[in-house]
XYZ file of C-alpha atoms in Angstrom:
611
model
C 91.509 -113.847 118.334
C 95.447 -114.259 117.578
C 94.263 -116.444 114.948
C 92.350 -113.674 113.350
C 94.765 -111.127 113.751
C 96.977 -113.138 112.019
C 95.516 -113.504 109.346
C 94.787 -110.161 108.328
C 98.141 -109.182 109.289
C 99.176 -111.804 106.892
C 96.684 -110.342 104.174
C 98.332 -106.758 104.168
C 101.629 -108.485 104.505
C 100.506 -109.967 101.026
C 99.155 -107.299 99.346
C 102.659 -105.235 100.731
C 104.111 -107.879 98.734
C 102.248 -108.132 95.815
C 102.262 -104.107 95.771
C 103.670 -103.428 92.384
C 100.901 -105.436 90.263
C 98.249 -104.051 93.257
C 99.290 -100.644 92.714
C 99.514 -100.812 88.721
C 95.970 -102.721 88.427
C 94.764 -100.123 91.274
C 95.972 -97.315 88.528
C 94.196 -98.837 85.523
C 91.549 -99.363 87.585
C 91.986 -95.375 88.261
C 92.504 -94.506 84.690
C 88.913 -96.428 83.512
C 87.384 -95.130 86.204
C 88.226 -91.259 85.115
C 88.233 -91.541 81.686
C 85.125 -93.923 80.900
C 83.266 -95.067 84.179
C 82.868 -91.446 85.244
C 81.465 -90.175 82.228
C 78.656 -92.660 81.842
C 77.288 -91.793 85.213
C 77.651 -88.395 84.321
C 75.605 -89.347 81.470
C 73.479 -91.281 83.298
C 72.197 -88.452 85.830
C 71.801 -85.923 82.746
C 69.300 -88.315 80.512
C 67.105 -88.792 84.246
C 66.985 -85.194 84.503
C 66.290 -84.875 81.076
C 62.999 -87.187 81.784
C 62.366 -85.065 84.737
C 61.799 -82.039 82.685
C 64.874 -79.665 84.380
C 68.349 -79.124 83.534
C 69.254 -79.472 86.677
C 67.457 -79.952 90.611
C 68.294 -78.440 93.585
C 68.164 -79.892 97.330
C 64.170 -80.474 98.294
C 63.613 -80.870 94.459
C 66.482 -83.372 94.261
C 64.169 -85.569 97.131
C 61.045 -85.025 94.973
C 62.902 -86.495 91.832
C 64.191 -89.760 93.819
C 60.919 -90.773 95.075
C 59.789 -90.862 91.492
C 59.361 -93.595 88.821
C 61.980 -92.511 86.822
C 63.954 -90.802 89.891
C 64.117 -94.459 91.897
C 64.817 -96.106 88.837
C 67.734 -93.479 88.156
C 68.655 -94.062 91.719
C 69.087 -97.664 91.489
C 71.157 -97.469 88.424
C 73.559 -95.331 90.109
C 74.051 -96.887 93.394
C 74.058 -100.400 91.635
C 77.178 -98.389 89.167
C 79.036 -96.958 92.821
C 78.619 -100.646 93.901
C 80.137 -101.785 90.809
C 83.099 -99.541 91.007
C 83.935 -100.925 94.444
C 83.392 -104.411 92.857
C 85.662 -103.595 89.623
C 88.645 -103.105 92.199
C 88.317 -105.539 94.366
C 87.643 -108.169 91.535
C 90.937 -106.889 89.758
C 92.712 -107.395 92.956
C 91.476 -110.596 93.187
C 92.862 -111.848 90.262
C 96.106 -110.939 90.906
C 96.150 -112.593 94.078
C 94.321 -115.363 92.341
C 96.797 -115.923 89.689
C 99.624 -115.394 92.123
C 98.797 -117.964 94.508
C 97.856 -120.412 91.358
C 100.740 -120.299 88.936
C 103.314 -117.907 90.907
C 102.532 -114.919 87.796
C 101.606 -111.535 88.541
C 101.159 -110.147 84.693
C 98.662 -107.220 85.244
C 97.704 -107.284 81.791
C 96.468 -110.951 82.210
C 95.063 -110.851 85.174
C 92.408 -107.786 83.887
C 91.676 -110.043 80.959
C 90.254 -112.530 83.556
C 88.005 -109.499 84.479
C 87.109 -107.767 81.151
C 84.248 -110.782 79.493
C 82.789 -110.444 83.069
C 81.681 -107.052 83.290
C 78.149 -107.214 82.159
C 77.247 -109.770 84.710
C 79.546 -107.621 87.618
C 77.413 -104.454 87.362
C 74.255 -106.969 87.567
C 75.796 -108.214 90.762
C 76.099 -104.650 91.483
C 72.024 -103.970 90.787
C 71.615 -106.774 92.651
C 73.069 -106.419 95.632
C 72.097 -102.571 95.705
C 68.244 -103.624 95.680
C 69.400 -106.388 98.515
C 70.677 -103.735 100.705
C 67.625 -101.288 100.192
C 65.505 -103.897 101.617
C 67.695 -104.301 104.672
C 67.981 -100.692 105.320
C 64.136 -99.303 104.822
C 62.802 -100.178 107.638
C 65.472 -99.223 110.035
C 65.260 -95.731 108.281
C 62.134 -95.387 108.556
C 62.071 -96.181 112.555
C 64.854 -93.795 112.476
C 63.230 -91.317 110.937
C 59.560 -91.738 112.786
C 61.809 -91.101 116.317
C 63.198 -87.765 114.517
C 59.753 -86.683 113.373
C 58.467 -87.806 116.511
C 60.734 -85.803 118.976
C 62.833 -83.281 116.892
C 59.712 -81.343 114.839
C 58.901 -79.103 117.501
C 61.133 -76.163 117.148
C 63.626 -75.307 114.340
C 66.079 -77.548 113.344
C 68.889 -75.125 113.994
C 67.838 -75.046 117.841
C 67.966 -78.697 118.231
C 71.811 -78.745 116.657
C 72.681 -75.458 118.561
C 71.287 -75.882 121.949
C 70.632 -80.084 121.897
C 67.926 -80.287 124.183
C 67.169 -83.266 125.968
C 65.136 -84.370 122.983
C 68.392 -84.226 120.787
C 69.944 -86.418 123.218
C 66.554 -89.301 122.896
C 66.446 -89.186 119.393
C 69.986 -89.496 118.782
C 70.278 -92.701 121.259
C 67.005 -94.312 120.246
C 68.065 -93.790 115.939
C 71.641 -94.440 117.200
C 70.175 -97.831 118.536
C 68.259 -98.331 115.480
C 70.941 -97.617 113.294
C 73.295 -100.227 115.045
C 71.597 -102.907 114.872
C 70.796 -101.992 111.096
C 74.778 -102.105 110.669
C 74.736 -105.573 112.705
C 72.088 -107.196 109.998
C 73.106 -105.327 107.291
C 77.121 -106.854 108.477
C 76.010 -110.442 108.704
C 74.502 -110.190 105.371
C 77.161 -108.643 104.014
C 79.279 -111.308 104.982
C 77.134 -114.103 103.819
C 77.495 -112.939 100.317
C 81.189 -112.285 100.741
C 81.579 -115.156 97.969
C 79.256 -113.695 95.386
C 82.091 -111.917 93.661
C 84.024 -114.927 93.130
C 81.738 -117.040 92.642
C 80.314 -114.834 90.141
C 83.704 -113.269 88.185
C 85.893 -116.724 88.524
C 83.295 -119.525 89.439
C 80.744 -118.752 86.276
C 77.715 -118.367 88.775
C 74.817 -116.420 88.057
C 74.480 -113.135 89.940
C 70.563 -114.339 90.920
C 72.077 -117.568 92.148
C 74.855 -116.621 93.830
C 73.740 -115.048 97.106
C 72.310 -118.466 98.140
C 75.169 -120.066 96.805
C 77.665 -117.917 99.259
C 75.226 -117.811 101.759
C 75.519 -121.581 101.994
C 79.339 -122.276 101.495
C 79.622 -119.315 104.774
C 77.671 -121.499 107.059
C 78.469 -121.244 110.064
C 81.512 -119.176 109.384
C 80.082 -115.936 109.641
C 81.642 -114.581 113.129
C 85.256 -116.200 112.313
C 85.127 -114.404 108.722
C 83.256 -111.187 109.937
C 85.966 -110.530 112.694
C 88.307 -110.682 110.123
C 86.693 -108.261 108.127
C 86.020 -105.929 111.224
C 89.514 -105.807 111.948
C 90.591 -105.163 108.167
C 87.969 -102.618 108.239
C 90.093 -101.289 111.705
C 93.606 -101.695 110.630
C 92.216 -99.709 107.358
C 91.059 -96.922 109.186
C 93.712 -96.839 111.728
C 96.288 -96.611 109.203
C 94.706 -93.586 106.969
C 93.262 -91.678 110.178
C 97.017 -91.908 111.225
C 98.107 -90.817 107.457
C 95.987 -88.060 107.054
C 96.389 -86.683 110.926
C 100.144 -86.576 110.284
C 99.967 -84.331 107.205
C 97.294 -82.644 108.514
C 99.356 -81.754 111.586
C 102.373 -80.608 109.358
C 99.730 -78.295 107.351
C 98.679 -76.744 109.627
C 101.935 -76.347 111.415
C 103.108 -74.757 108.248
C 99.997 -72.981 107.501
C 100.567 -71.083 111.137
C 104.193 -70.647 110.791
C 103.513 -68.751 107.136
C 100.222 -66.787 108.650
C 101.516 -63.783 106.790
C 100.334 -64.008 103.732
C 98.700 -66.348 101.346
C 101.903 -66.346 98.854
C 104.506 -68.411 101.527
C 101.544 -71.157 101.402
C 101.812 -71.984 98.046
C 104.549 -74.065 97.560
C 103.854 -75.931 101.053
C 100.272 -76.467 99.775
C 101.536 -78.368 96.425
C 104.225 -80.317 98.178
C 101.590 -81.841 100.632
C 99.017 -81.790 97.800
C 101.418 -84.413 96.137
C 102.433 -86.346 99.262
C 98.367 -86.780 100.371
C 97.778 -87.919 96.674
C 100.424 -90.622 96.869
C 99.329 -91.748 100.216
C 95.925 -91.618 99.676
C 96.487 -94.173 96.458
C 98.869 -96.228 98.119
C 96.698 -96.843 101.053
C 93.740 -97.675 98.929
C 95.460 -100.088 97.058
C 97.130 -101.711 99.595
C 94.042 -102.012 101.978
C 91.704 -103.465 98.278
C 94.594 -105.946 97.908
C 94.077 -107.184 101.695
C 90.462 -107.418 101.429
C 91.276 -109.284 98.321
C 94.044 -111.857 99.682
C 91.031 -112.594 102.734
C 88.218 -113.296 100.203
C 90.324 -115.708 98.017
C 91.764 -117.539 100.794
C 87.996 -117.949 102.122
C 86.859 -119.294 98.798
C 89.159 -122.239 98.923
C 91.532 -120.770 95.931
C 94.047 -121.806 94.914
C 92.360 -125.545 96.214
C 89.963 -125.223 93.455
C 90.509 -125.160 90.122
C 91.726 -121.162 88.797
C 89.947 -119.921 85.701
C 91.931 -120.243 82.813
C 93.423 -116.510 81.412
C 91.571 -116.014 77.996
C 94.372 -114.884 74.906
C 95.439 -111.240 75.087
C 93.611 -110.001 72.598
C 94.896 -107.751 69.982
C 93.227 -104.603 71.440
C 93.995 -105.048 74.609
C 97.536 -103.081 75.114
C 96.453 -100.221 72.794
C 93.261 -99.750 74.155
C 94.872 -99.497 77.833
C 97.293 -97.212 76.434
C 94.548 -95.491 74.714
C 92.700 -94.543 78.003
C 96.248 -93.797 79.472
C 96.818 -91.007 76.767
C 92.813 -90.186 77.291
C 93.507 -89.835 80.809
C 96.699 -87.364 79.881
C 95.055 -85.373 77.724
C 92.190 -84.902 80.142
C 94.183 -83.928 82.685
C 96.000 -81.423 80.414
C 92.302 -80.099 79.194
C 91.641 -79.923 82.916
C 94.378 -77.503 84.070
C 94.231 -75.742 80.901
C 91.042 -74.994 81.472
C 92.151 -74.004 85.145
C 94.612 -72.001 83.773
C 92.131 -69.588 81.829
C 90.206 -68.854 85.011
C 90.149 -65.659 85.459
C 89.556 -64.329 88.980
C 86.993 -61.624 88.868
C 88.899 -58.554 89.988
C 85.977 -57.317 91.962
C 84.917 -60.300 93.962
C 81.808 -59.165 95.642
C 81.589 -59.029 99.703
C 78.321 -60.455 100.899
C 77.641 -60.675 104.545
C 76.007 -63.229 105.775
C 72.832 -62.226 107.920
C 75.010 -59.482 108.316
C 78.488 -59.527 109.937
C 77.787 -62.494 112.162
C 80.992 -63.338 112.983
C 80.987 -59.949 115.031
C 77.742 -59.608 116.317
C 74.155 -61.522 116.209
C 72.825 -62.569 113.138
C 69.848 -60.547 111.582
C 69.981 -57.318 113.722
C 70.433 -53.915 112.710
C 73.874 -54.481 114.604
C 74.971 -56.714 112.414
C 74.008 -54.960 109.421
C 75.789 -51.618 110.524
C 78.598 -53.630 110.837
C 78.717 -55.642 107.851
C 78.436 -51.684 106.447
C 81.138 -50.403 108.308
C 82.936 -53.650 107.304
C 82.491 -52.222 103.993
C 80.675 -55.403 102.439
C 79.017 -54.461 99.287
C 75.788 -56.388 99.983
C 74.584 -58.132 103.298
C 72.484 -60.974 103.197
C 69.311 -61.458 104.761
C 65.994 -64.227 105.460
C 62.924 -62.310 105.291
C 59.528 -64.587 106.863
C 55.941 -63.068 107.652
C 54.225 -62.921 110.761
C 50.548 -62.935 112.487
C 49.917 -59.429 111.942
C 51.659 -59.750 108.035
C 54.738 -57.660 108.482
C 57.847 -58.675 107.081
C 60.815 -59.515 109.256
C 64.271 -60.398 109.083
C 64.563 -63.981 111.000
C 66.510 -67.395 109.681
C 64.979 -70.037 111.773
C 61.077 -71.023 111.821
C 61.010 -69.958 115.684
C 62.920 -68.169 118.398
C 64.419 -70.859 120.238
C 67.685 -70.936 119.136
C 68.310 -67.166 119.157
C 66.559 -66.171 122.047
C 65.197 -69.694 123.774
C 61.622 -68.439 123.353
C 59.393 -71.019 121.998
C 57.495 -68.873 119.338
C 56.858 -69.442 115.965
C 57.391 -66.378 113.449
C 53.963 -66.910 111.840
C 52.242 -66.819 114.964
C 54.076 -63.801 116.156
C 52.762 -60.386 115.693
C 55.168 -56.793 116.086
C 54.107 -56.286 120.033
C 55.504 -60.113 120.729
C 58.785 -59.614 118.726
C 59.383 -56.344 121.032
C 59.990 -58.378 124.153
C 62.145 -60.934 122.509
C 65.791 -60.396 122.752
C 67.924 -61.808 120.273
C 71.117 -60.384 121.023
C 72.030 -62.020 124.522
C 72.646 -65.132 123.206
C 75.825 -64.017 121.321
C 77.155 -61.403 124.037
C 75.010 -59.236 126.727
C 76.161 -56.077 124.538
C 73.327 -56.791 122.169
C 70.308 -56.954 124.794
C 68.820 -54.464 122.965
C 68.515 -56.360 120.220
C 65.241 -57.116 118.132
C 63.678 -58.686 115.289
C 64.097 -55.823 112.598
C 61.802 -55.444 110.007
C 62.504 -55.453 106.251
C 62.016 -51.769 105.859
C 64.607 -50.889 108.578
C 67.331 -53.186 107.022
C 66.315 -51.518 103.757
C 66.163 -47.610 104.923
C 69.721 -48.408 106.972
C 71.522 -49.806 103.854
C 70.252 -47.496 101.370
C 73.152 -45.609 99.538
C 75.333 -47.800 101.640
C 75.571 -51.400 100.662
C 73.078 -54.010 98.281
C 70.414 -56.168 100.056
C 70.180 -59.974 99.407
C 66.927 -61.522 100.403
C 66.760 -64.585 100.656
C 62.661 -65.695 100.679
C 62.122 -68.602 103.504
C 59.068 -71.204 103.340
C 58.449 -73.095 106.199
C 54.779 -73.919 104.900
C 52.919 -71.102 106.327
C 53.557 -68.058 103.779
C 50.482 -65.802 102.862
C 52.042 -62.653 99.996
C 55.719 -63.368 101.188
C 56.941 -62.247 97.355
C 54.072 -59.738 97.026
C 55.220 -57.998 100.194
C 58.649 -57.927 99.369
C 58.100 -56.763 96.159
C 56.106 -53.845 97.032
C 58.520 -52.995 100.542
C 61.448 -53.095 97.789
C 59.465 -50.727 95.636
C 58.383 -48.430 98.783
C 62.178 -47.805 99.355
C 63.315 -47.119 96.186
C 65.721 -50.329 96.243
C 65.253 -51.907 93.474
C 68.470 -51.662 91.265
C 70.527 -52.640 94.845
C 68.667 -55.454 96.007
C 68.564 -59.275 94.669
C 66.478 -61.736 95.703
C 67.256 -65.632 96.341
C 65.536 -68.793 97.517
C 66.120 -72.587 98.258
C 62.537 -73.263 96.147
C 63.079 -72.961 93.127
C 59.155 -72.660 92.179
C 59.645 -69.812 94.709
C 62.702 -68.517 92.116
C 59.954 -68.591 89.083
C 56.732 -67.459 91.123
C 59.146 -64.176 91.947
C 60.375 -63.897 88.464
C 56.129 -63.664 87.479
C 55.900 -61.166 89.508
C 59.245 -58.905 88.783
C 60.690 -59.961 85.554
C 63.200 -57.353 85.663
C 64.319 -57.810 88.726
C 68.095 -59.378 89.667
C 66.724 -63.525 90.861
C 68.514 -66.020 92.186
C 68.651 -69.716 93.392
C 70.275 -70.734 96.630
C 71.451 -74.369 96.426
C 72.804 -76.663 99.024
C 73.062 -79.727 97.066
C 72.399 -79.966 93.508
C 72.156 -82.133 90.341
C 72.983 -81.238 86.498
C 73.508 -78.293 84.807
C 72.172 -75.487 87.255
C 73.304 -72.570 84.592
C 70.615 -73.778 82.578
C 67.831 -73.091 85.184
C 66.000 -69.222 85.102
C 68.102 -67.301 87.746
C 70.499 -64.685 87.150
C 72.812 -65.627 89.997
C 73.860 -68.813 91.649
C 74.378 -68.548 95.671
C 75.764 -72.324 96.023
C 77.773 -74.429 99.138
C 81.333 -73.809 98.955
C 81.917 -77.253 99.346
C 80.042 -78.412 96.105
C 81.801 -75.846 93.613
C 83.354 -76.675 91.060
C 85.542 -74.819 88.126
C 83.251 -76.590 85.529
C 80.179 -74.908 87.514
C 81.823 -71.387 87.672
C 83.001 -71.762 84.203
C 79.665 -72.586 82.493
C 77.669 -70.102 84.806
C 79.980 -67.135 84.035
C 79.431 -68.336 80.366
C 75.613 -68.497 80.490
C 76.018 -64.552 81.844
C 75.403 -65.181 85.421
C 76.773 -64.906 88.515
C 78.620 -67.444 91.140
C 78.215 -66.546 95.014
C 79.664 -69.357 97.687
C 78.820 -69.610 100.722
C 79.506 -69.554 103.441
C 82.657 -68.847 104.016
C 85.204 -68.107 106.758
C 88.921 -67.921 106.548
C 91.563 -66.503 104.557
C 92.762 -69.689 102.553
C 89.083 -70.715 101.699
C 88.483 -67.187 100.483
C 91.010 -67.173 98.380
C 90.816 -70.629 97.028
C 86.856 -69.456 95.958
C 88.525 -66.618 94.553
C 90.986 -68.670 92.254
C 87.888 -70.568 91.295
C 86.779 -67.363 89.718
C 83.500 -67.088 91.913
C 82.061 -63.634 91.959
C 80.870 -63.078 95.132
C 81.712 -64.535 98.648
C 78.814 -65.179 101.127
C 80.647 -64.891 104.236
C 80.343 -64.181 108.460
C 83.521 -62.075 108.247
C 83.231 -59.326 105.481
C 86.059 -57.184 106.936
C 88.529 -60.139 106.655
C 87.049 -61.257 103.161
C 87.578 -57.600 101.898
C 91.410 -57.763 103.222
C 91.771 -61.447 101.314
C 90.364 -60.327 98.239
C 93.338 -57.344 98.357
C 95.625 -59.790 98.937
C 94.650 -62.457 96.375
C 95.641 -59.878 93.638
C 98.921 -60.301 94.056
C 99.448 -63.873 93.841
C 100.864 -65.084 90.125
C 98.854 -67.188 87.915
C 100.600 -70.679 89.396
C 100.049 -69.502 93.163
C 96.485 -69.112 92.234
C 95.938 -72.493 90.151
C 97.412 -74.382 93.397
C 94.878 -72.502 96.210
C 92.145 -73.141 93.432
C 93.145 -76.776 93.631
C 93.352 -77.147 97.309
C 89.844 -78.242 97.984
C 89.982 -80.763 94.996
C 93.215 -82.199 95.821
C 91.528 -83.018 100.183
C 93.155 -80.056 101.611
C 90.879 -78.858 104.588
C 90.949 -75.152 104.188
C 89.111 -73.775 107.272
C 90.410 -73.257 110.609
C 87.667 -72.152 112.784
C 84.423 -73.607 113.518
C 80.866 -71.437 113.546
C 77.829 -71.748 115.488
C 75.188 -71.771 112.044
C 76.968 -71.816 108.371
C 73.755 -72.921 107.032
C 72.320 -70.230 103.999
């Protein structure tokens, strides 16, 4: 074991010393990968949606697409592309250490020429081994997935991650299980065709033949090499878990100390924004070259003969400073582009299932206070029951709310009057029912806008008819909008009220969602972007993000130039928004930023932040 700490020890001690050709090949390897690699998968995912017949798909559709022809095909082009990007670096890495250990040189230039006339048959490699570790991985899914179909189908999802019933606990141990001995095969493999790369970029192998190639030369090395790699893989993690949990304790120290206001944060926020991007690089780099010094020394190089470096060719230094001024002027597009953002100056406030930060989701108590809270519009998830009435309840069933095992389409109005669904967030709300559509309605008439969001869970009869016509009843339609994660539900609606203010709610999404038929966006705060604000304001719609919870990632939303914030805490989001007005045009570019740039924003953990 002292052997194989050693060793890797040794390897970072390398790549430590090699560090200014591993950190200037690490930033070319940056600078192609922003300002050409990027781009073509960008282009990539926009010609397979443009063969799936949308602009863009959203969560459940996105699953639909991949299981397709065209969709698995698209898939495999994309993961083989990641796989090449990992390859790219470590194969540039490689040669420096390569070169280094051959002739004592360390030219970066050089050493990427050894790379360059190998790129077609690197992202086959790539294809290759991507289809190579789909095989591995199917079946254990599957197994995995059988247990959770098997034992975690029963009651809502929500219930199972709220409560975690013993049946959370067997499924998680049993596709636990599975899972770990998919990571042992899918390791050993791994490690057999640890000398594909070199073989392929320095050896002249094919990519087909190479796998049994390095599968053969590993022989009976396996454990000795895949320790090493398990302890790289631990020293790597150790060392950026203990980066990261050092500036992540200063942040937050300083975001406490300056819990006044949003302005004090600023200039804290860009100083560590800078530091984490430095650190973040270096580590990569340095932990790339390591892997690299481990795989060369296991290949027998220098022993063996080292390719020879191909003439610099004419092109080569201006088209590297070509992407370098490409990757300037990007950048300068990018916060220019920033820069214009204009923060709506009347962010809407919409609370989510009401104020359910301060008291249980769906009730009328929550929606009296998300009106006293002054939020302009409070959200809601409107399902059918037995008896076809239309109530306001998230989850398929009661269990998680209330622990009553109950589905809402089986319920009818008498059953819902015995359930309490207050109790579970404090006694206080005992009282506490299952409201009805009309009551939320007739309480925030002339007081605050209705968002409905439409839930499917397979067993809807009229669910947009009845809407439509309870809407109607109460003389609500200019103040309410309706949303849905379908978006066939999204265009069955806008058959049936063409007029009417429509939106899609989007977890995860692919392409350009603008484009799609919705006049509003309600996406996860995690997966916006300035591009996506920018081109939906442009298209005429609306941005809502949810959901969010604290101060900093309310106002970082804000400087994103979202119009409406989906949150549990409209009181505090209404005293943000105030606040965020008087932060300058720099203050508001950095908070913006924040989320791009791996600041964790939120401070407080909720029970549900699902939509």
């Amino acid at each position: 074991m002292s052997a194989i700490i050693s060793d890797v020890r040794a390897a970072f001690a390398n790549a430590w010393r090699l560090r200014r050709p591993v950190l200037a090949a690490h930033l070319v390897f940056s600078l192609v990968l922003g300002t050409v690699l990027v781009p073509v998968m960008a282009l990539a995912v926009r010609l397979a949606l443009k063969l799936s017949g949308q602009p863009a798909l959203a969560d459940f559709d996105i699953a639909v697409f991949l299981l397709s022809p065209v969709g698995f095909v698209a898939f495999l082009f994309l993961a083989g592309f990641a796989l090449f990007l990992f390859v790219l670096d470590v194969s540039f890495m490689m040669a420096i250490v390569l070169r280094e250990r051959h002739s004592g040189e360390t030219r970066v230039l050089e050493t990427i020429m050894l790379i360059v006339p190998r790129m077609r048959v690197i992202v086959e490699l790539g294809m290759r081994l991507t289809l190579r570790v789909l095989a591995i991985c199917l079946p254990f899914l599957a197994v995995a997935g059988a247990a959770y179909f098997a034992w975690m189908t029963e009651f809502d999802i929500n219930y199972y991650l709220s409560n975690k019933p013993q049946e959370f606990t067997r499924t998680l141990i049993v596709a636990g299980a599975v899972l770990a001995v998919m990571a042992i095969v899918l390791l050993r493999s791994l490690i057999r065709w640890t000398l594909t790369l070199p073989l392929v970029v320095f050896g002249g192998v094919a990519p087909k033949q190479s796998f049994a190639q390095s599968a053969e030369e590993m022989r009976g090395q396996e454990i000795g090499f895949g320790s090493r790699i398990l302890v790289w893989i631990a020293v790597g993690f150790v060392v950026n878990a203990g980066a990261v949990a050092v500036l992540g304790v200063v942040t937050n120290l300083s975001i406490a100390s300056f819990a006044g206001g949003l302005q004090s944060l600023v200039l804290f926020l860009l100083l560590f924004a800078g530091l984490g991007a430095v650190v973040n690089f270096s580590i990569a780099a340095m932990t790339t070259g390591a892997l690299a010094t481990l795989i060369v020394a296991r290949a027998g190089w220098p022993g063996k003969d080292a390719p020879s470096v191909p003439p610099i060719p004419s092109w080569a230094k201006p088209a590297i400073a070509g992407v370098a001024v490409a990757a300037v002027v990007l950048t300068g597009i990018a916060l220019t582009q920033l820069a214009r953002v204009e923060a709506n100056p009347e962010v809407q406030v919409i609370a989510h299932r009401g104020a359910a930060g301060a008291a249980p989701e769906n009730t009328m108590a929550s929606i009296l206070r998300a009106i006293e809270d002054e939020a302009d519009w409070i959200e809601i998830d409107v399902q059918e029951t037995a008896d076809g009435k239309v109530v306001v309840v998230h989850d398929s069933d009661f269990m998680k709310i209330a622990g009553v095992n109950l589905r809402v389409w089986d319920a009818t109005m008498p059953d819902l009057a015995e359930i309490d669904i207050g109790s579970w967030f404090d006694p206080a709300f005992s009282d506490e029912r299952t409201p009805l559509l009309s009551e939320v309605l007739d309480l925030a008439k002339g007081r605050a806008g209705v968002v409905i969001e439409l839930k499917y869970y397979g067993h809807d009869e009229m669910l947009e008819q009845r809407v439509a016509d309870l809407v109607e009843a109460a003389d609500m339609v200019e103040h309410v909008r309706i949303m849905s994660l379908k978006y066939s539900a999204v265009q069955k609606m806008r058959a049936l009220r063409p007029d009417w203010n429509i939106g899609l709610l989007a977890s995860a999404s692919l392409g350009r969602m603008w484009e799609l038929d919705a006049d509003f966006l309600a996406v996860n705060g995690a997966t916006t972007s300035h591009r996506l604000v920018r081109e939906t304001r442009a298209a005429g719609k609306e941005t809502f993000v949810w959901t969010i919870n604290d101060a900093l990632s309310m106002s970082q939303m804000i400087s994103k130039g979202v119009d409406g914030l989906i949150t549990d805490e409209p009181a505090l989001a209404r005293k943000t928004i105030a606040e965020h007005r008087e932060l300058n045009l720099i203050e508001r570019m950095v908070l913006g930023l924040a989320g791009s740039i791996g600041l964790d924003l939120k401070t407080e953990s909720y029970r549900d932040d699902s939509p």
